[in-house]
Amino acid sequence: MGTANERGTLRVYLGAAPGVGKTFKMLDEGNRRLARGTDVVVGFVETHGRAHTIDAVAGLEVVPRARRQYRGTVQEELDLDAILERRPAVVLVDELAHTNVPGSRHEKRWQDVEALRDAGIDVITTVNIQHLESLNDVTESITGVRQRETVPDEVVRGADQIELVDMSPQALRRRLAHGNVYAAEKVDAALHHYFREGNLTALRELALLWLADRVDEGMDRYREEHRITGTWATRERIVAAVTGGPESATLMRRAARIASRRAGGEWLALYVTRHDGLSSISPDRLTQLRAKTEELGGTFHTVVGDDAAEAILAFARAENADQVIIGASRRGRLSTLLRPGIGERVISASGDVDVHIVTHDHARGRGSASQRPDPALSPRRRAVGFAFAVLAPSLLSLLLWWTDSLHGLPSEAMLLMTVVVATALIGGLWPAVLSAVLSGVLLNVLFTPPRYTLTVAEPENAAALVLFVLVGIAVASVVGIAARRAVEARRARAEADSLTVLAHTLLTSGHDLRALLTSAVELFGADGAAVLRTDGPEIVAAVGDAPTSPENATTSTSIDDRTVLALRGGAQHADERGLLNAYAAYAKVMADRSLAQEAEVDRHRLEEANRTRTALLAAVSHDLRSPLAAIKVAVASLRGTSVTFSPEDEAALLETIEESTDRLTALVTNLLDMSRIQAGAVTAHPSVVGLEDAVLSALAPLESGERIRVDVAPDLDVLADPGLLERVLANIGENAVKYTPADTPIRVDAAVVGGRVTLRVADTGPGIGDGDLERIFAPFQRLGDVPGQDGVGLGLAVARGLTEAMGGTIATEPTPGGGLTFAIDLPRATEEQP
């Protein structure tokens, strides 16, 4: 035990859900410390009747609980005063988030724990993740249950030790089913409500992530206290350095993919802005980057720094990131040689941080397949080429003339030829031709005897000058042809990629014309595209600023005799026509596929109608004729004069007439309802319906309805059609009563999951096989466990049809321990709804 002026320590056992073993772990730790000679007492432990927990408490001293009167009952609470008077070294306190009975010294148990720590007593306690204040809304969205007992996060975060008590959802559900968590009568409801496998998995992940963040905080404090600046790659953490340019999305997607390869990986997008703000991007673009980052599961950050490379690495090391992603440079080779780019400087100073240089469509030396390249050079580039063709030979010739004594005619000719080749690379063919002619003239006038005239004294020199000009023109032509071939190759590759995408889409997609048109707009750089009918003003599908008729389209091509594919905007080259025709052919395939699917749907509808007619005839021949025959025999007997019936016999015959009439009415009603459902004539009129009242009203008339145990909150409302909902509940309840043994109950309960309500009707009858869980909802379907003389097999089919008409669903699953459970899912009514 600490001294009075030393604050006691706090150890927390954190769990994802009740039953994972937090209390047992706490008691095990208490027994371990007791064996070492530590003074340990139990302040408050709730055993819930579990044998192992009771055994663990048996060897420890238990401080008697305080007993307080509240609303006519006696409640037991932690006796804070008794523990302070006892002053043990360690006290075990269960359920940290518990709310004390009014009249206690503190409102919450965690406040009692803080008082114990202030007195220098060490505390070991337990808490579930759903009781943390900051996670209350999150856990409610997962489980549908709002926790009213919470503990502030700082209390748990301030603990000296936090230990996660973990258990897989499957193992916890097995413990629950075996009765190791709750009493037997609560097991079924718990398994289907709070302890669903999805709920437990989500809560477990929440607990692991919350604890991982606390571990990160502790590690950061340790690194800061010990001035550790190196990277500790404890988890995959990637920094994607974005510039706001068009390649930013590519870098962020790559970072997200790398982070997802390992559990617990995370990535951060980083934008570096200068102190003076001169090179910053617009606020709108920053907002777009932030939204894209959040969409991909990352976090967005901005830092200020005049040296982007230093800022990126400083941020990466501060965040303990082990990888940095940078886009390939968009700068030219010459500028890169003169001054290294950000990527080169980050690599050289990265140290133990891995650097990924990611190529993209806007990197140096790459073109975008989606942006159609122009075979001709841009006007600006040609203008630069012509200027270079005039200035470069002139300046070089002037320099050579000044240094005439240092070189001869061959060297002068080769240097001028180099200028011609450079001109061809910069401006293309015609600037190079001009450069070749001008260089030839300057070579003749300034360096070929006799100088300063156009006359050539030696025939050999004249031939050399002519050859010089011809070689220059030839080199320029080769360069121009190579540039055109490169453009054509890029275009061919883009077309091949597009055709590959089309072929893949043809095999894997449905008949989404809008997706096809969107792809065409992106490929051809158009403003909009549409599939139009030529025999009338009808737009089959359209995207963007689409043309409304073939006449106002920039370009179009026929799909079939009645439809065309039309594009507006963009400049389509003649050799792109084949690619446009491929899109039109694909649109025709999609239309044919759609027609084939519609024909298949019609065929199935006809088959279903024929099957329904056949089953209806069978039902009429037996199930409808049986009650009619019973009614006829009973009526004939009563009207006959040959036999005198006693009052008891008359009552029995009248009862037979009434039962047969009720049976006949139910059969006819189900037949009519099924007919309306199949014809799509069922119209629901949703309104706010009290679920408890609807259940009680629907199930009250059922025979042996007293066996039904209803556990539905009185204030739980759903959005449904009252009449249709009552029919659904009556059919489901009748099925449950019919096949549940007379001495066993039927349980009806409800739970809220998000914005939906799930109502469960669980019987303990013979159940059905997994392969029949869906078959029982088919019309005229009667499985082997259904008496052949009772019903036409429409009750469950009608229940599903009416439920779906109200915007709900109905499904089945085996009841734990035997039987069948129906789960009816309906929208929950909100306070705003009338």
PDB file of N, CA and C in Angstrom, residues 483-540:
ATOM      1  N   ALA A 483       8.739  10.940 -84.329  1.00  0.00           N
ATOM      2  CA  ALA A 483       7.757  11.560 -83.434  1.00  0.00           C
ATOM      3  C   ALA A 483       6.344  11.140 -83.815  1.00  0.00           C
ATOM      4  N   ARG A 484       6.053  11.134 -85.134  1.00  0.00           N
ATOM      5  CA  ARG A 484       4.718  10.718 -85.553  1.00  0.00           C
ATOM      6  C   ARG A 484       4.454   9.264 -85.218  1.00  0.00           C
ATOM      7  N   ARG A 485       5.481   8.412 -85.429  1.00  0.00           N
ATOM      8  CA  ARG A 485       5.298   6.994 -85.113  1.00  0.00           C
ATOM      9  C   ARG A 485       5.054   6.797 -83.597  1.00  0.00           C
ATOM     10  N   ALA A 486       5.741   7.592 -82.789  1.00  0.00           N
ATOM     11  CA  ALA A 486       5.533   7.480 -81.345  1.00  0.00           C
ATOM     12  C   ALA A 486       4.115   7.872 -80.964  1.00  0.00           C
ATOM     13  N   VAL A 487       3.608   8.952 -81.604  1.00  0.00           N
ATOM     14  CA  VAL A 487       2.236   9.374 -81.336  1.00  0.00           C
ATOM     15  C   VAL A 487       1.263   8.285 -81.763  1.00  0.00           C
ATOM     16  N   GLU A 488       1.486   7.719 -82.959  1.00  0.00           N
ATOM     17  CA  GLU A 488       0.598   6.667 -83.441  1.00  0.00           C
ATOM     18  C   GLU A 488       0.650   5.438 -82.541  1.00  0.00           C
ATOM     19  N   ALA A 489       1.842   5.118 -82.041  1.00  0.00           N
ATOM     20  CA  ALA A 489       1.959   3.967 -81.141  1.00  0.00           C
ATOM     21  C   ALA A 489       1.206   4.207 -79.845  1.00  0.00           C
ATOM     22  N   ARG A 490       1.304   5.441 -79.298  1.00  0.00           N
ATOM     23  CA  ARG A 490       0.558   5.738 -78.087  1.00  0.00           C
ATOM     24  C   ARG A 490      -0.943   5.673 -78.336  1.00  0.00           C
ATOM     25  N   ARG A 491      -1.373   6.167 -79.492  1.00  0.00           N
ATOM     26  CA  ARG A 491      -2.796   6.098 -79.808  1.00  0.00           C
ATOM     27  C   ARG A 491      -3.246   4.652 -79.960  1.00  0.00           C
ATOM     28  N   ALA A 492      -2.431   3.844 -80.658  1.00  0.00           N
ATOM     29  CA  ALA A 492      -2.797   2.438 -80.827  1.00  0.00           C
ATOM     30  C   ALA A 492      -2.869   1.729 -79.479  1.00  0.00           C
ATOM     31  N   ARG A 493      -1.930   2.055 -78.606  1.00  0.00           N
ATOM     32  CA  ARG A 493      -1.962   1.438 -77.279  1.00  0.00           C
ATOM     33  C   ARG A 493      -3.204   1.859 -76.519  1.00  0.00           C
ATOM     34  N   ALA A 494      -3.570   3.150 -76.614  1.00  0.00           N
ATOM     35  CA  ALA A 494      -4.770   3.613 -75.933  1.00  0.00           C
ATOM     36  C   ALA A 494      -6.006   2.894 -76.466  1.00  0.00           C
ATOM     37  N   GLU A 495      -6.066   2.729 -77.807  1.00  0.00           N
ATOM     38  CA  GLU A 495      -7.211   2.032 -78.388  1.00  0.00           C
ATOM     39  C   GLU A 495      -7.230   0.569 -77.947  1.00  0.00           C
ATOM     40  N   ALA A 496      -6.053  -0.061 -77.929  1.00  0.00           N
ATOM     41  CA  ALA A 496      -6.002  -1.460 -77.491  1.00  0.00           C
ATOM     42  C   ALA A 496      -6.440  -1.589 -76.036  1.00  0.00           C
ATOM     43  N   ASP A 497      -5.981  -0.645 -75.181  1.00  0.00           N
ATOM     44  CA  ASP A 497      -6.409  -0.681 -73.778  1.00  0.00           C
ATOM     45  C   ASP A 497      -7.918  -0.507 -73.671  1.00  0.00           C
ATOM     46  N   SER A 498      -8.464   0.411 -74.466  1.00  0.00           N
ATOM     47  CA  SER A 498      -9.905   0.644 -74.419  1.00  0.00           C
ATOM     48  C   SER A 498     -10.675  -0.585 -74.882  1.00  0.00           C
ATOM     49  N   LEU A 499     -10.193  -1.221 -75.960  1.00  0.00           N
ATOM     50  CA  LEU A 499     -10.864  -2.428 -76.447  1.00  0.00           C
ATOM     51  C   LEU A 499     -10.757  -3.560 -75.419  1.00  0.00           C
ATOM     52  N   THR A 500      -9.621  -3.620 -74.718  1.00  0.00           N
ATOM     53  CA  THR A 500      -9.480  -4.638 -73.675  1.00  0.00           C
ATOM     54  C   THR A 500     -10.485  -4.403 -72.560  1.00  0.00           C
ATOM     55  N   VAL A 501     -10.621  -3.132 -72.152  1.00  0.00           N
ATOM     56  CA  VAL A 501     -11.600  -2.803 -71.118  1.00  0.00           C
ATOM     57  C   VAL A 501     -13.012  -3.147 -71.585  1.00  0.00           C
ATOM     58  N   LEU A 502     -13.302  -2.828 -72.860  1.00  0.00           N
ATOM     59  CA  LEU A 502     -14.617  -3.146 -73.396  1.00  0.00           C
ATOM     60  C   LEU A 502     -14.879  -4.647 -73.373  1.00  0.00           C
ATOM     61  N   ALA A 503     -13.879  -5.420 -73.814  1.00  0.00           N
ATOM     62  CA  ALA A 503     -14.049  -6.873 -73.838  1.00  0.00           C
ATOM     63  C   ALA A 503     -14.262  -7.424 -72.436  1.00  0.00           C
ATOM     64  N   HIS A 504     -13.478  -6.903 -71.474  1.00  0.00           N
ATOM     65  CA  HIS A 504     -13.637  -7.368 -70.096  1.00  0.00           C
ATOM     66  C   HIS A 504     -15.016  -7.003 -69.556  1.00  0.00           C
ATOM     67  N   THR A 505     -15.450  -5.767 -69.832  1.00  0.00           N
ATOM     68  CA  THR A 505     -16.757  -5.327 -69.368  1.00  0.00           C
ATOM     69  C   THR A 505     -17.866  -6.161 -69.994  1.00  0.00           C
ATOM     70  N   LEU A 506     -17.698  -6.507 -71.285  1.00  0.00           N
ATOM     71  CA  LEU A 506     -18.697  -7.314 -71.973  1.00  0.00           C
ATOM     72  C   LEU A 506     -18.890  -8.654 -71.287  1.00  0.00           C
ATOM     73  N   LEU A 507     -17.791  -9.208 -70.750  1.00  0.00           N
ATOM     74  CA  LEU A 507     -17.869 -10.525 -70.113  1.00  0.00           C
ATOM     75  C   LEU A 507     -18.383 -10.451 -68.684  1.00  0.00           C
ATOM     76  N   THR A 508     -18.159  -9.328 -68.007  1.00  0.00           N
ATOM     77  CA  THR A 508     -18.418  -9.298 -66.569  1.00  0.00           C
ATOM     78  C   THR A 508     -19.575  -8.398 -66.149  1.00  0.00           C
ATOM     79  N   SER A 509     -19.973  -7.445 -66.985  1.00  0.00           N
ATOM     80  CA  SER A 509     -20.978  -6.482 -66.532  1.00  0.00           C
ATOM     81  C   SER A 509     -22.356  -6.849 -67.043  1.00  0.00           C
ATOM     82  N   GLY A 510     -23.326  -6.082 -66.638  1.00  0.00           N
ATOM     83  CA  GLY A 510     -24.688  -6.282 -67.087  1.00  0.00           C
ATOM     84  C   GLY A 510     -24.979  -5.452 -68.316  1.00  0.00           C
ATOM     85  N   HIS A 511     -26.028  -4.617 -68.235  1.00  0.00           N
ATOM     86  CA  HIS A 511     -26.387  -3.801 -69.390  1.00  0.00           C
ATOM     87  C   HIS A 511     -26.558  -2.344 -68.948  1.00  0.00           C
ATOM     88  N   ASP A 512     -25.519  -1.810 -68.312  1.00  0.00           N
ATOM     89  CA  ASP A 512     -25.534  -0.436 -67.831  1.00  0.00           C
ATOM     90  C   ASP A 512     -25.032   0.479 -68.946  1.00  0.00           C
ATOM     91  N   LEU A 513     -25.964   1.055 -69.705  1.00  0.00           N
ATOM     92  CA  LEU A 513     -25.586   1.925 -70.818  1.00  0.00           C
ATOM     93  C   LEU A 513     -24.901   3.194 -70.326  1.00  0.00           C
ATOM     94  N   ARG A 514     -25.302   3.706 -69.166  1.00  0.00           N
ATOM     95  CA  ARG A 514     -24.678   4.934 -68.664  1.00  0.00           C
ATOM     96  C   ARG A 514     -23.199   4.729 -68.386  1.00  0.00           C
ATOM     97  N   ALA A 515     -22.828   3.570 -67.856  1.00  0.00           N
ATOM     98  CA  ALA A 515     -21.407   3.295 -67.622  1.00  0.00           C
ATOM     99  C   ALA A 515     -20.654   3.261 -68.944  1.00  0.00           C
ATOM    100  N   LEU A 516     -21.252   2.669 -69.979  1.00  0.00           N
ATOM    101  CA  LEU A 516     -20.614   2.636 -71.297  1.00  0.00           C
ATOM    102  C   LEU A 516     -20.432   4.044 -71.851  1.00  0.00           C
ATOM    103  N   LEU A 517     -21.462   4.878 -71.729  1.00  0.00           N
ATOM    104  CA  LEU A 517     -21.372   6.245 -72.249  1.00  0.00           C
ATOM    105  C   LEU A 517     -20.342   7.061 -71.470  1.00  0.00           C
ATOM    106  N   THR A 518     -20.267   6.851 -70.162  1.00  0.00           N
ATOM    107  CA  THR A 518     -19.257   7.559 -69.364  1.00  0.00           C
ATOM    108  C   THR A 518     -17.856   7.195 -69.834  1.00  0.00           C
ATOM    109  N   SER A 519     -17.623   5.908 -70.114  1.00  0.00           N
ATOM    110  CA  SER A 519     -16.325   5.478 -70.617  1.00  0.00           C
ATOM    111  C   SER A 519     -16.014   6.123 -71.961  1.00  0.00           C
ATOM    112  N   ALA A 520     -17.023   6.224 -72.845  1.00  0.00           N
ATOM    113  CA  ALA A 520     -16.806   6.848 -74.155  1.00  0.00           C
ATOM    114  C   ALA A 520     -16.475   8.331 -74.008  1.00  0.00           C
ATOM    115  N   VAL A 521     -17.151   9.018 -73.097  1.00  0.00           N
ATOM    116  CA  VAL A 521     -16.874  10.448 -72.878  1.00  0.00           C
ATOM    117  C   VAL A 521     -15.442  10.652 -72.420  1.00  0.00           C
ATOM    118  N   GLU A 522     -14.989   9.817 -71.489  1.00  0.00           N
ATOM    119  CA  GLU A 522     -13.616   9.945 -70.980  1.00  0.00           C
ATOM    120  C   GLU A 522     -12.597   9.638 -72.067  1.00  0.00           C
ATOM    121  N   LEU A 523     -12.849   8.602 -72.886  1.00  0.00           N
ATOM    122  CA  LEU A 523     -11.879   8.198 -73.892  1.00  0.00           C
ATOM    123  C   LEU A 523     -11.748   9.223 -74.997  1.00  0.00           C
ATOM    124  N   PHE A 524     -12.878   9.732 -75.499  1.00  0.00           N
ATOM    125  CA  PHE A 524     -12.846  10.631 -76.658  1.00  0.00           C
ATOM    126  C   PHE A 524     -12.791  12.099 -76.255  1.00  0.00           C
ATOM    127  N   GLY A 525     -12.751  12.386 -74.952  1.00  0.00           N
ATOM    128  CA  GLY A 525     -12.682  13.780 -74.518  1.00  0.00           C
ATOM    129  C   GLY A 525     -13.916  14.574 -74.879  1.00  0.00           C
ATOM    130  N   ALA A 526     -15.077  13.937 -74.923  1.00  0.00           N
ATOM    131  CA  ALA A 526     -16.317  14.597 -75.296  1.00  0.00           C
ATOM    132  C   ALA A 526     -16.966  15.261 -74.087  1.00  0.00           C
ATOM    133  N   ASP A 527     -17.929  16.132 -74.361  1.00  0.00           N
ATOM    134  CA  ASP A 527     -18.676  16.787 -73.289  1.00  0.00           C
ATOM    135  C   ASP A 527     -19.846  15.935 -72.820  1.00  0.00           C
ATOM    136  N   GLY A 528     -20.366  15.103 -73.688  1.00  0.00           N
ATOM    137  CA  GLY A 528     -21.493  14.253 -73.333  1.00  0.00           C
ATOM    138  C   GLY A 528     -21.731  13.221 -74.411  1.00  0.00           C
ATOM    139  N   ALA A 529     -22.510  12.203 -74.087  1.00  0.00           N
ATOM    140  CA  ALA A 529     -22.806  11.135 -75.034  1.00  0.00           C
ATOM    141  C   ALA A 529     -24.197  10.610 -74.740  1.00  0.00           C
ATOM    142  N   ALA A 530     -24.832  10.043 -75.780  1.00  0.00           N
ATOM    143  CA  ALA A 530     -26.191   9.530 -75.622  1.00  0.00           C
ATOM    144  C   ALA A 530     -26.439   8.421 -76.625  1.00  0.00           C
ATOM    145  N   VAL A 531     -27.352   7.529 -76.263  1.00  0.00           N
ATOM    146  CA  VAL A 531     -27.908   6.554 -77.208  1.00  0.00           C
ATOM    147  C   VAL A 531     -29.283   7.074 -77.587  1.00  0.00           C
ATOM    148  N   LEU A 532     -29.495   7.361 -78.893  1.00  0.00           N
ATOM    149  CA  LEU A 532     -30.703   8.028 -79.365  1.00  0.00           C
ATOM    150  C   LEU A 532     -31.476   7.129 -80.311  1.00  0.00           C
ATOM    151  N   ARG A 533     -32.804   7.260 -80.271  1.00  0.00           N
ATOM    152  CA  ARG A 533     -33.656   6.588 -81.234  1.00  0.00           C
ATOM    153  C   ARG A 533     -33.768   7.476 -82.471  1.00  0.00           C
ATOM    154  N   THR A 534     -33.687   6.866 -83.645  1.00  0.00           N
ATOM    155  CA  THR A 534     -33.794   7.638 -84.894  1.00  0.00           C
ATOM    156  C   THR A 534     -35.225   7.745 -85.395  1.00  0.00           C
ATOM    157  N   ASP A 535     -36.123   6.904 -84.845  1.00  0.00           N
ATOM    158  CA  ASP A 535     -37.504   6.937 -85.317  1.00  0.00           C
ATOM    159  C   ASP A 535     -38.397   7.778 -84.417  1.00  0.00           C
ATOM    160  N   GLY A 536     -37.813   8.576 -83.558  1.00  0.00           N
ATOM    161  CA  GLY A 536     -38.593   9.429 -82.677  1.00  0.00           C
ATOM    162  C   GLY A 536     -37.689  10.166 -81.723  1.00  0.00           C
ATOM    163  N   PRO A 537     -38.172  11.272 -81.142  1.00  0.00           N
ATOM    164  CA  PRO A 537     -37.340  12.052 -80.212  1.00  0.00           C
ATOM    165  C   PRO A 537     -37.240  11.376 -78.844  1.00  0.00           C
ATOM    166  N   GLU A 538     -36.473  10.304 -78.792  1.00  0.00           N
ATOM    167  CA  GLU A 538     -36.352   9.554 -77.545  1.00  0.00           C
ATOM    168  C   GLU A 538     -34.886   9.344 -77.221  1.00  0.00           C
ATOM    169  N   ILE A 539     -34.513   9.667 -75.979  1.00  0.00           N
ATOM    170  CA  ILE A 539     -33.163   9.434 -75.488  1.00  0.00           C
ATOM    171  C   ILE A 539     -33.187   8.157 -74.653  1.00  0.00           C
ATOM    172  N   VAL A 540     -32.506   7.128 -75.110  1.00  0.00           N
ATOM    173  CA  VAL A 540     -32.482   5.860 -74.391  1.00  0.00           C
ATOM    174  C   VAL A 540     -31.635   5.989 -73.123  1.00  0.00           C
TER     175      VAL A 540
END
